[in-house]
Coordinates of C-alpha atoms in Angstrom, one line a residue:
Chain A
M9 CA 112.7 150.2 108.6
H10 CA 110.1 147.5 107.7
F11 CA 109.4 146.6 111.2
E12 CA 109.9 148.5 114.4
V13 CA 108.2 146.7 117.4
T14 CA 108.7 147.6 120.9
L15 CA 106.5 145.9 123.5
R16 CA 107.2 146.7 127.0
H17 CA 105.7 145.3 130.2
P18 CA 104.8 141.6 130.5
L19 CA 102.1 140.3 128.3
G20 CA 100.9 136.8 128.8
A21 CA 103.9 134.4 129.1
L22 CA 106.2 137.1 127.7
G23 CA 108.1 138.4 130.7
A24 CA 110.6 140.9 129.6
G25 CA 109.0 142.6 126.6
I26 CA 110.7 142.7 123.2
R27 CA 112.4 145.2 120.9
L28 CA 112.7 144.5 117.2
Q29 CA 113.9 146.7 114.4
S30 CA 114.4 145.2 111.0
D31 CA 114.9 146.2 107.5
A32 CA 115.2 142.7 106.2
A33 CA 112.8 141.4 103.6
L34 CA 112.1 138.6 106.0
C35 CA 112.5 138.9 109.7
A36 CA 111.9 136.0 112.0
I37 CA 110.8 135.7 115.7
T38 CA 111.9 132.5 117.1
G39 CA 112.0 130.8 120.4
A40 CA 110.6 127.7 122.2
S41 CA 106.8 127.3 122.6
G42 CA 105.5 129.2 125.6
T43 CA 107.7 132.3 125.1
G44 CA 104.9 134.4 123.5
K45 CA 105.7 134.2 119.8
T46 CA 102.0 134.0 118.7
T47 CA 101.1 136.7 121.4
I48 CA 103.5 139.0 119.6
A49 CA 101.9 138.3 116.2
N50 CA 98.4 138.9 117.7
C51 CA 99.7 142.2 119.1
I52 CA 101.0 143.3 115.7
A53 CA 97.8 142.3 113.9
G54 CA 95.7 144.1 116.5
L55 CA 93.9 141.0 117.9
R56 CA 95.5 141.6 121.3
R57 CA 96.4 144.8 122.9
P58 CA 99.8 145.0 124.5
A59 CA 100.1 146.8 127.9
A60 CA 102.4 149.3 126.4
G61 CA 104.7 149.7 123.3
R62 CA 104.9 150.9 119.8
I63 CA 104.4 149.0 116.5
V64 CA 105.4 150.5 113.2
V65 CA 105.4 148.8 109.9
D66 CA 106.9 150.6 106.9
G67 CA 106.4 154.0 108.5
Q68 CA 102.8 153.4 109.4
V69 CA 102.2 153.5 113.1
L70 CA 99.8 150.7 114.0
F71 CA 100.0 151.0 117.7
D72 CA 101.6 153.5 120.1
S73 CA 100.5 153.5 123.6
A74 CA 102.2 156.8 124.4
A75 CA 100.4 158.6 121.5
G76 CA 97.1 156.8 122.2
I77 CA 97.1 155.2 118.7
D78 CA 95.6 151.7 118.4
L79 CA 94.3 150.9 114.8
P80 CA 91.7 148.3 114.7
P81 CA 92.7 144.9 113.1
N82 CA 90.7 145.7 109.9
R83 CA 92.8 148.9 109.3
R84 CA 96.3 147.3 110.0
R85 CA 96.5 145.4 106.7
A86 CA 98.3 142.5 108.3
G87 CA 98.4 139.6 105.9
Y88 CA 98.1 137.3 108.8
V89 CA 98.5 133.5 107.9
F90 CA 97.5 131.8 111.1
Q91 CA 99.1 128.7 112.4
D92 CA 95.7 126.9 112.2
A93 CA 94.9 128.6 108.8
R94 CA 91.4 129.5 109.7
L95 CA 89.8 129.2 106.2
F96 CA 86.1 130.1 106.2
P97 CA 84.4 126.8 106.2
H98 CA 81.1 128.1 104.6
L99 CA 83.0 129.5 101.6
S100 CA 84.6 127.8 98.7
V101 CA 88.4 128.4 98.1
A102 CA 87.6 131.1 95.6
G103 CA 85.2 132.7 98.1
N104 CA 88.1 132.6 100.8
L105 CA 90.4 134.2 98.4
A106 CA 87.9 136.9 97.4
Y107 CA 87.0 137.7 101.0
G108 CA 89.9 140.1 101.8
A109 CA 90.4 141.1 98.2
R110 CA 86.8 142.6 98.0
L111 CA 87.5 144.6 101.2
A112 CA 90.8 146.0 100.0
R113 CA 90.9 149.6 98.7
A114 CA 91.8 149.6 95.0
D115 CA 95.2 151.2 95.6
D116 CA 96.0 148.9 98.5
G117 CA 96.0 145.8 96.3
W118 CA 99.3 145.0 94.6
I119 CA 98.7 141.6 93.3
G120 CA 95.9 140.1 91.2
Q121 CA 94.1 136.8 91.8
G122 CA 95.5 135.2 88.7
E123 CA 99.0 135.8 89.7
V124 CA 98.3 134.5 93.3
V125 CA 96.7 131.3 92.0
E126 CA 99.5 130.6 89.7
L127 CA 102.2 131.4 92.2
L128 CA 100.5 129.1 94.8
G129 CA 99.4 126.5 92.3
I130 CA 95.8 126.4 93.6
G131 CA 93.9 126.9 90.4
H132 CA 92.4 123.4 90.5
L133 CA 91.1 124.0 94.1
L134 CA 89.0 127.1 93.5
D135 CA 85.6 125.4 93.7
R136 CA 86.5 123.1 96.6
R137 CA 85.4 123.6 100.2
P138 CA 88.1 124.0 102.9
A139 CA 87.1 120.8 104.6
T140 CA 88.1 118.8 101.5
L141 CA 91.6 120.2 101.2
S142 CA 94.9 118.6 102.5
G143 CA 97.1 120.4 105.1
G144 CA 99.5 121.8 102.4
E145 CA 96.6 123.0 100.3
V146 CA 95.0 124.7 103.2
R147 CA 98.2 126.5 104.1
R148 CA 98.7 127.6 100.5
V149 CA 95.1 128.9 100.1
A150 CA 95.5 130.9 103.5
I151 CA 98.6 132.5 102.1
G152 CA 96.8 133.4 99.0
R153 CA 93.9 134.8 100.9
A154 CA 96.4 137.0 102.9
L155 CA 98.2 138.2 99.7
L156 CA 95.0 139.3 98.1
S157 CA 93.7 141.3 101.0
G158 CA 96.2 144.1 100.0
P159 CA 98.5 143.6 103.0
R160 CA 101.2 146.0 104.2
F161 CA 103.1 143.1 105.5
L162 CA 102.8 139.3 105.9
L163 CA 102.7 137.7 109.2
L164 CA 103.4 133.9 108.9
D165 CA 102.8 132.0 112.2
E166 CA 104.4 128.6 112.1
P167 CA 103.7 128.1 108.3
T168 CA 105.1 124.6 108.2
A169 CA 103.6 123.3 111.5
S170 CA 101.9 119.9 111.0
L171 CA 103.2 119.4 107.4
D172 CA 105.3 116.5 106.3
G173 CA 108.8 116.7 105.0
A174 CA 108.1 117.1 101.2
R175 CA 105.4 119.6 101.8
V176 CA 107.6 121.7 104.2
A177 CA 110.3 121.9 101.5
A178 CA 107.7 123.1 98.8
L179 CA 106.2 125.7 101.3
L180 CA 109.8 127.0 102.2
D181 CA 110.5 127.4 98.4
L182 CA 107.3 129.3 98.2
I183 CA 107.9 131.7 101.1
E184 CA 111.4 132.2 99.6
R185 CA 109.8 133.1 96.3
I186 CA 107.5 135.5 97.9
R187 CA 110.3 137.1 99.9
D188 CA 112.4 137.6 96.7
T189 CA 109.8 138.6 94.2
L190 CA 106.9 140.4 96.0
P191 CA 107.1 143.8 97.6
V192 CA 105.9 142.9 100.9
P193 CA 107.9 142.6 104.1
I194 CA 107.4 139.3 106.0
L195 CA 107.5 138.6 109.7
L196 CA 108.0 134.9 110.3
I197 CA 107.1 133.2 113.5
S198 CA 108.8 129.9 113.9
H199 CA 110.4 127.5 116.3
A200 CA 112.2 125.6 113.6
A201 CA 115.8 126.7 113.6
A202 CA 116.6 125.4 110.2
E203 CA 113.7 127.2 108.6
V204 CA 114.6 130.4 110.2
E205 CA 118.3 130.0 109.4
R206 CA 117.4 129.6 105.7
L207 CA 114.8 132.3 105.2
A208 CA 115.5 135.2 107.6
G209 CA 117.6 138.3 107.3
H210 CA 116.9 139.2 111.0
V211 CA 116.2 136.9 113.9
L212 CA 114.8 137.7 117.2
H213 CA 115.3 134.9 119.8
L214 CA 112.7 134.8 122.5
A215 CA 114.1 133.3 125.6
T216 CA 112.2 131.9 128.5
P217 CA 110.2 134.5 130.3
D218 CA 112.9 135.3 132.9
Q219 CA 115.6 135.8 130.4
P220 CA 115.7 138.9 128.1
P221 CA 115.3 138.2 124.4
V222 CA 118.4 138.4 122.1
L223 CA 118.3 140.2 118.7
D224 CA 120.6 138.5 116.3
S225 CA 121.0 140.9 113.3
R226 CA 122.5 138.6 110.8
T227 CA 122.1 140.2 107.4
A228 CA 123.2 137.3 105.3
F229 CA 120.0 137.0 103.5
A230 CA 118.7 140.5 103.8
Chain B
M6 CA 38.1 115.2 105.1
G7 CA 36.0 118.2 104.1
L8 CA 36.7 121.4 106.0
T9 CA 34.1 124.0 106.5
A10 CA 34.8 127.6 105.6
A11 CA 35.1 128.5 109.3
E12 CA 37.8 125.8 109.7
W13 CA 39.7 127.2 106.8
T14 CA 39.5 130.7 108.3
V15 CA 40.9 129.1 111.6
I16 CA 43.9 127.5 109.6
G17 CA 44.6 130.7 107.6
L18 CA 44.6 132.8 110.7
S19 CA 46.8 130.4 112.6
L20 CA 49.4 130.4 109.7
R21 CA 49.2 134.3 109.5
V22 CA 49.6 134.7 113.3
S23 CA 52.6 132.2 113.5
L24 CA 54.4 133.3 110.5
T25 CA 54.0 137.0 111.4
A26 CA 55.3 136.1 114.8
V27 CA 58.3 134.1 113.7
V28 CA 59.4 136.5 110.9
L29 CA 59.2 139.5 113.2
T30 CA 60.9 137.8 116.1
L31 CA 63.8 136.2 113.9
P32 CA 66.1 139.3 113.8
V33 CA 65.4 140.3 117.4
A34 CA 66.0 136.7 118.6
W35 CA 69.3 136.5 116.7
L36 CA 70.6 139.8 118.0
L37 CA 69.6 138.8 121.6
A38 CA 71.2 135.4 121.0
W39 CA 74.5 137.1 119.8
L40 CA 74.5 139.6 122.7
L41 CA 74.0 136.7 125.2
A42 CA 76.5 134.5 123.5
R43 CA 79.4 136.9 122.7
R44 CA 79.1 140.2 124.7
R45 CA 79.7 141.0 128.3
F46 CA 77.9 143.9 129.6
P47 CA 76.1 145.1 132.8
G48 CA 72.5 143.7 133.0
R49 CA 73.4 140.6 130.8
V50 CA 72.1 138.2 133.5
L51 CA 69.0 140.3 133.9
L52 CA 68.3 140.3 130.1
D53 CA 68.9 136.6 130.0
A54 CA 66.3 136.1 132.7
L55 CA 63.9 138.4 131.0
V56 CA 64.2 136.5 127.7
H57 CA 63.6 133.2 129.5
L58 CA 60.7 134.4 131.6
P59 CA 58.0 133.4 129.1
L60 CA 59.4 129.9 129.1
V61 CA 59.1 129.4 132.9
L62 CA 56.0 131.5 133.6
P63 CA 52.5 130.1 133.3
P64 CA 51.4 131.3 129.8
V65 CA 48.3 132.9 131.4
V66 CA 50.6 135.1 133.5
T67 CA 52.6 136.1 130.4
G68 CA 49.2 137.0 128.8
W69 CA 48.2 139.1 131.8
L70 CA 51.6 140.8 131.8
L71 CA 51.1 141.6 128.1
L72 CA 47.7 143.0 129.0
L73 CA 49.2 145.2 131.5
L74 CA 51.8 146.4 129.1
F75 CA 50.1 146.3 125.7
G76 CA 46.5 146.8 126.8
R77 CA 44.6 150.0 125.9
A78 CA 45.5 151.4 129.4
G79 CA 49.0 149.9 129.5
P80 CA 52.0 152.3 128.9
I81 CA 53.1 150.7 125.5
G82 CA 49.6 149.9 124.4
N83 CA 48.5 153.5 125.1
W84 CA 51.5 154.9 123.2
L85 CA 51.0 152.6 120.2
E86 CA 47.4 153.7 120.0
A87 CA 48.1 157.3 120.4
A88 CA 51.1 157.5 118.1
F89 CA 50.2 154.9 115.3
G90 CA 46.5 154.1 115.9
I91 CA 47.7 150.5 116.5
T92 CA 45.5 148.4 118.8
L93 CA 46.7 144.9 119.9
V94 CA 44.1 143.6 122.3
F95 CA 41.4 141.5 120.6
R96 CA 43.2 141.7 117.3
W97 CA 45.1 139.1 115.3
T98 CA 48.1 141.3 115.8
G99 CA 47.8 140.8 119.5
A100 CA 47.6 137.0 119.0
A101 CA 50.8 137.4 116.9
L102 CA 52.5 139.4 119.7
A103 CA 51.6 136.8 122.3
A104 CA 52.9 134.1 120.0
A105 CA 56.1 135.9 119.4
I106 CA 56.8 136.5 123.0
M107 CA 56.2 132.9 123.8
A108 CA 58.4 131.8 120.9
L109 CA 61.3 134.1 121.7
P110 CA 63.1 132.1 124.4
L111 CA 63.1 128.9 122.4
M112 CA 64.4 130.8 119.3
V113 CA 67.1 132.6 121.3
R114 CA 68.2 129.3 123.0
A115 CA 68.7 127.5 119.7
M116 CA 70.4 130.3 118.0
R117 CA 72.6 131.1 120.9
L118 CA 74.0 127.5 121.0
S119 CA 74.7 127.9 117.4
I120 CA 76.5 131.3 117.7
E121 CA 78.6 129.9 120.6
G122 CA 79.6 127.1 118.4
V123 CA 81.0 129.5 115.7
D124 CA 84.7 129.7 116.1
R125 CA 85.7 133.1 117.2
R126 CA 89.1 132.7 115.5
L127 CA 87.3 132.8 112.2
V128 CA 85.9 136.2 113.2
E129 CA 89.4 137.3 114.1
A130 CA 90.7 136.1 110.7
A131 CA 88.0 138.1 108.9
R132 CA 89.1 141.2 111.0
T133 CA 92.7 141.0 109.9
L134 CA 91.4 140.6 106.2
G135 CA 89.8 144.1 106.5
A136 CA 86.3 143.3 107.8
S137 CA 84.8 145.7 110.3
R138 CA 83.1 144.2 113.4
L139 CA 79.7 144.6 111.7
R140 CA 80.9 143.0 108.4
A141 CA 82.5 140.1 110.2
L142 CA 79.2 139.6 112.1
L143 CA 77.2 139.5 108.9
T144 CA 79.6 137.5 106.8
I145 CA 81.0 135.0 109.3
T146 CA 79.0 134.7 112.5
L147 CA 75.5 135.0 110.8
P148 CA 75.9 132.4 108.0
L149 CA 77.8 130.0 110.3
S150 CA 75.0 130.1 112.8
A151 CA 72.4 129.1 110.0
P152 CA 71.7 125.7 111.6
G153 CA 70.6 127.4 114.8
I154 CA 68.6 129.9 112.9
A155 CA 66.8 127.0 111.1
A156 CA 66.2 125.1 114.4
G157 CA 65.1 128.3 116.2
T158 CA 62.7 129.3 113.4
M159 CA 61.1 125.7 113.5
L160 CA 60.8 125.7 117.3
G161 CA 59.4 129.2 117.3
F162 CA 56.9 128.5 114.6
A163 CA 55.7 125.3 116.2
R164 CA 55.5 127.1 119.6
S165 CA 53.5 130.0 117.9
L166 CA 51.1 127.4 116.3
G167 CA 50.4 125.8 119.6
E168 CA 50.2 129.0 121.7
F169 CA 47.0 129.0 123.8
G170 CA 47.3 130.5 127.4
A171 CA 48.8 133.8 126.6
T172 CA 46.8 134.3 123.5
I173 CA 43.4 133.7 125.1
T174 CA 44.4 136.0 128.0
F175 CA 45.7 138.8 126.0
A176 CA 43.9 138.6 122.6
S177 CA 40.8 136.7 123.6
N178 CA 39.0 134.0 121.6
I179 CA 37.3 135.9 118.8
A180 CA 36.3 133.9 115.7
G181 CA 38.0 135.1 112.6
E182 CA 40.2 137.4 114.6
T183 CA 42.2 135.7 117.3
R184 CA 40.7 132.1 117.2
T185 CA 43.8 130.2 116.2
L186 CA 43.9 126.3 115.9
P187 CA 44.4 125.6 119.6
L188 CA 41.6 128.1 120.6
A189 CA 39.3 126.6 118.0
I190 CA 39.9 123.1 119.2
Y191 CA 39.2 124.2 122.8
S192 CA 36.0 126.0 121.7
G193 CA 34.9 122.9 119.7
L194 CA 35.3 120.7 122.8
Q195 CA 33.0 123.2 124.6
L196 CA 30.1 122.6 122.0
P197 CA 27.9 119.6 121.9
G198 CA 28.6 117.8 118.7
G199 CA 32.0 119.6 118.1
D200 CA 34.0 116.4 118.0
G201 CA 34.2 116.1 114.2
A202 CA 35.6 119.7 113.9
V203 CA 38.0 119.0 116.8
A204 CA 39.4 115.9 115.1
R205 CA 39.8 117.8 111.8
L206 CA 41.6 120.6 113.3
A207 CA 43.8 118.5 115.5
T208 CA 44.8 116.6 112.4
I209 CA 45.7 119.8 110.7
S210 CA 47.8 120.8 113.7
I211 CA 49.7 117.7 113.5
I212 CA 50.3 118.0 109.8
L213 CA 51.5 121.6 110.1
S214 CA 53.9 120.8 113.1
V215 CA 55.4 117.8 111.4
G216 CA 55.7 119.8 108.2
A217 CA 57.7 122.5 110.0
L218 CA 59.9 119.9 111.6
V219 CA 60.7 118.2 108.3
A220 CA 61.2 121.6 106.6
S221 CA 63.8 122.7 109.2
E222 CA 65.6 119.4 109.0
W223 CA 65.8 119.8 105.3
L224 CA 67.1 123.4 105.6
V225 CA 69.7 122.5 108.2
R226 CA 70.9 119.5 106.0
R227 CA 70.9 121.6 102.9
G228 CA 72.7 124.6 104.4
G229 CA 74.9 122.5 106.7
N230 CA 77.5 121.2 104.3
G231 CA 80.9 122.5 105.0
Q232 CA 79.9 124.0 108.3
A233 CA 82.2 121.6 110.3
H234 CA 84.9 123.7 112.0
A235 CA 87.8 121.9 110.4
F236 CA 89.9 125.1 110.6

């Protein structure tokens, strides 16, 4: 199993708790805003502690309230691409890309900077500051920074939010390429049904807080 | 404007006292600023009040409190002398201590504002990329609070340069040892015919203070590009 996430007890807006098991290369969590999608991502990345539950990614236990396991975020190796990107404003694009790469242990890294730069088409941006990038460029650099940190899995939170049509298409192609060519499971958080439909092997629909979430285990793209 | 040897001594001493005070206070002030801006712990309000005390107390009272604590008979002064042979009263190091304590609240305030302005979400991002708490502090919070560090340093330096009340109370007014610019100006005013020296030293004070202001503005501007929290 790539992802085994069980979060019990209410956390934030999330009323019923969730249960997700997926072996798909890309698994999606979807639902209207306010249903706790980003909260789940933050729990998985270790930025927020769920009241109780268990989070296992590729056999590595990241959190287990029963066993008293709670890895700090820097040891979870979540390649978290935030909805708001969060590039470091005081570093160049190259500095942002190198930030996580420098901290990764040698045997955790599975992709080189050259390959990432080429895949994302950001070679011409390396000397620029984040403040001078367009929305699509920011998103691509954020994905590159996550890929280079030697992640165990990618966590994409609304990767196409605030992008215009052509850029959305380009980014979806890119995510598809990462899904099909790189050895890293992806958890996609998205409210866009079409996007999820196209990319995901497994889909977890989060309903409003008073309704239990529904796991739809379509495997068409798995 | 010819300066006498004694006046050069005053200027050199003032710079030595102020620079020592600011350089030694800098890391302490930043850590205090970070604690007050980012951490919640018991005694936080008390610590905040303690840091601000020199700002609201009459400087003479601060000097007297320093005398109680760091004087030869005081608990800390006694220990420093017994353990390291360090004496602070009537020494330039004592003047530096008085200046440091008086500068501390201004430095903490400027740095704290700047640290509060650093987007916490950037620290979270650093953590997910593999940075420990300490590394995230040093590589994200510290550099992004640079404008506050520059502003705090300038304010602290200017405050140290102008320190009078706590210094004269704690370290006294000894020529060549603790007689900094403000003390020398005050002493000059007490002497018949001291007006020329007073004017010269006052001019030097103005030049140094304005110089510190310009230097810090320049530092902020130079280090400030790309600091906007776009993402």
